[in-house]
Coordinates of C-alpha atoms in Angstrom, one line a residue:
M1 CA 72.5 -3.6 65.8
A2 CA 75.6 -1.8 67.7
V3 CA 78.3 -2.7 65.0
D4 CA 81.5 -1.8 66.5
E5 CA 85.5 -1.6 65.3
L6 CA 86.2 -5.0 65.2
D7 CA 83.2 -5.7 63.4
T8 CA 83.8 -3.7 60.5
R9 CA 87.4 -4.9 60.4
I10 CA 85.7 -8.6 60.6
L11 CA 82.9 -7.3 58.1
R12 CA 86.5 -5.5 56.1
L13 CA 87.9 -8.9 55.7
L14 CA 84.6 -10.9 54.8
L15 CA 84.3 -8.2 51.6
E16 CA 87.9 -7.7 50.4
Q17 CA 89.3 -11.6 51.3
P18 CA 86.1 -14.0 51.1
R19 CA 87.9 -17.0 50.6
T20 CA 90.1 -16.8 53.0
S21 CA 89.6 -19.3 56.5
V22 CA 88.2 -18.4 59.8
R23 CA 91.8 -19.5 61.1
E24 CA 93.4 -16.9 58.4
Y25 CA 91.0 -14.1 59.7
A26 CA 91.4 -14.2 63.2
R27 CA 95.3 -14.1 62.4
I28 CA 94.8 -11.1 60.3
L29 CA 93.0 -9.5 63.3
G30 CA 95.2 -10.9 66.0
I31 CA 92.2 -12.0 68.1
A32 CA 91.4 -15.7 68.9
R33 CA 89.6 -17.9 66.3
G34 CA 86.9 -18.3 69.0
T35 CA 86.6 -14.5 69.4
L36 CA 86.2 -14.3 65.6
Q37 CA 83.8 -17.4 65.0
A38 CA 81.8 -15.6 68.2
R39 CA 81.3 -13.0 66.2
L40 CA 80.4 -14.2 63.0
D41 CA 77.7 -16.0 64.5
R42 CA 76.6 -13.3 66.3
L43 CA 76.9 -11.1 63.1
E44 CA 74.5 -13.7 60.7
R45 CA 72.0 -14.1 63.8
D46 CA 71.7 -10.3 64.0
G47 CA 71.1 -10.0 59.9
V48 CA 74.0 -8.8 59.0
I49 CA 75.5 -11.6 57.2
T50 CA 72.7 -12.8 55.6
G51 CA 74.8 -15.3 52.9
T52 CA 78.2 -16.7 51.5
G53 CA 79.3 -18.0 48.1
P54 CA 80.3 -16.6 44.9
V55 CA 78.8 -13.1 43.1
L56 CA 77.7 -14.5 39.8
S57 CA 78.1 -12.0 36.9
P58 CA 74.7 -12.5 34.5
A59 CA 76.8 -10.9 31.4
A60 CA 79.6 -14.2 32.0
L61 CA 76.2 -16.7 32.0
G62 CA 75.6 -15.0 28.9
H63 CA 73.2 -12.5 29.8
P64 CA 74.8 -9.2 29.3
V65 CA 71.7 -6.7 28.7
L66 CA 70.1 -5.3 32.2
A67 CA 67.0 -3.2 32.4
F68 CA 64.8 -2.5 35.2
V69 CA 61.3 -2.8 34.8
H70 CA 58.3 -0.9 36.8
I71 CA 55.3 -3.3 37.1
E72 CA 52.1 -1.8 37.8
V73 CA 49.5 -4.1 39.5
T74 CA 46.0 -4.3 39.7
Q75 CA 44.9 -3.9 43.3
G76 CA 45.2 -6.7 45.9
H77 CA 47.2 -9.0 43.3
L78 CA 50.5 -7.6 44.5
D79 CA 51.4 -10.9 46.2
E80 CA 50.2 -13.4 43.4
V81 CA 52.3 -11.3 40.5
G82 CA 55.3 -11.4 43.1
D83 CA 55.1 -15.1 43.4
A84 CA 54.6 -15.5 39.3
L85 CA 57.4 -13.2 39.4
A86 CA 60.0 -15.2 41.3
A87 CA 59.1 -18.2 38.6
I88 CA 60.7 -16.3 35.8
P89 CA 64.7 -16.7 35.3
E90 CA 65.6 -13.5 34.1
I91 CA 64.3 -11.5 37.2
V92 CA 67.1 -11.4 39.2
E93 CA 65.4 -9.3 41.7
A94 CA 62.3 -7.4 42.7
F95 CA 60.9 -5.2 45.1
S96 CA 57.7 -3.8 46.2
I97 CA 57.9 0.1 45.7
T98 CA 56.3 3.5 46.4
G99 CA 55.8 6.2 43.5
G100 CA 55.6 5.6 39.8
G101 CA 54.5 1.6 40.3
D102 CA 54.2 -1.2 42.5
L103 CA 57.3 -3.1 41.7
L104 CA 60.9 -2.9 40.7
T105 CA 62.2 -5.3 39.0
R106 CA 66.0 -6.0 38.1
V107 CA 65.9 -8.0 34.7
V108 CA 69.1 -9.6 32.8
A109 CA 68.3 -10.8 29.1
R110 CA 70.6 -12.7 26.3
D111 CA 69.9 -9.7 24.0
N112 CA 67.0 -6.6 23.1
G113 CA 64.8 -9.3 21.7
H114 CA 64.9 -11.8 24.4
L115 CA 64.4 -8.7 26.8
E116 CA 61.3 -8.2 25.0
D117 CA 60.3 -11.6 25.5
V118 CA 60.8 -11.6 29.4
I119 CA 58.6 -7.9 29.0
Q120 CA 55.9 -9.9 27.2
R121 CA 55.6 -12.6 29.6
L122 CA 55.3 -9.9 32.2
I123 CA 52.5 -8.6 30.4
Q124 CA 50.6 -11.2 30.1
L125 CA 51.1 -12.3 34.1
P126 CA 47.4 -11.9 35.5
G127 CA 47.4 -8.9 38.0
V128 CA 49.5 -7.1 35.7
V129 CA 48.7 -3.5 34.6
R130 CA 51.2 -2.5 32.9
T131 CA 55.3 -2.2 32.8
R132 CA 57.9 0.2 32.2
T133 CA 61.5 -0.4 31.1
E134 CA 65.0 1.5 31.5
M135 CA 67.7 -0.2 30.0
A136 CA 70.9 0.5 31.8
L137 CA 73.8 1.4 29.9
R138 CA 76.8 1.0 31.9
E139 CA 77.5 0.4 35.7
R140 CA 78.8 3.7 37.4
V141 CA 79.1 2.1 41.0
P142 CA 79.0 -1.2 41.5
H143 CA 77.4 -3.4 44.2
R144 CA 78.9 -2.5 47.1
L145 CA 78.9 -2.7 51.1
L146 CA 82.4 -1.9 52.1
P147 CA 81.9 2.2 52.6
L148 CA 78.3 1.9 54.2
V149 CA 80.1 -1.0 56.7
E150 CA 83.0 1.9 57.3
A151 CA 80.9 4.4 57.8
V152 CA 78.8 2.8 60.6
G153 CA 81.7 1.7 62.2
R154 CA 83.1 5.2 62.4
A155 CA 79.7 6.6 63.6
S156 CA 79.4 3.4 66.2
A157 CA 83.1 4.5 67.4
S158 CA 82.3 8.2 67.6
A159 CA 78.8 7.5 69.6
P160 CA 78.7 8.4 73.1
G161 CA 80.0 6.1 75.4
Q162 CA 82.3 4.3 72.7
K163 CA 86.2 4.9 72.8

């Protein structure tokens, strides 16, 4: 799906001012509210915008330890293990991967002992062969999408047939 310059401006506002009203976004952008709403609806329908809501801090929720756990799974058990991971609240993300392991999970914990407890739960899941854990020390680049949105918008604007 092509993201044009107006889409890029809309997405920038959504990322930078997430608590602003649609009416205020339209005013800032100098476009009609209906135009903005149609663009937002299309961006949601096309899967560019996948959700709205607050971004929560696991650390502020009492889980300051962040680790990435690689999980090796017995062949044929990937879906079962993935379903089991969803039942563990400390696992905040899980991905099927290539390379050293079958799954990569992002795990949060209260402290190192709690992290060990979570890893022990993982090891006991049917289909899990082994795990390898890497602890995060410091966030160097926080989760962000604005630079990507801007790059996509620039590429779209410079594409042949675009203004």
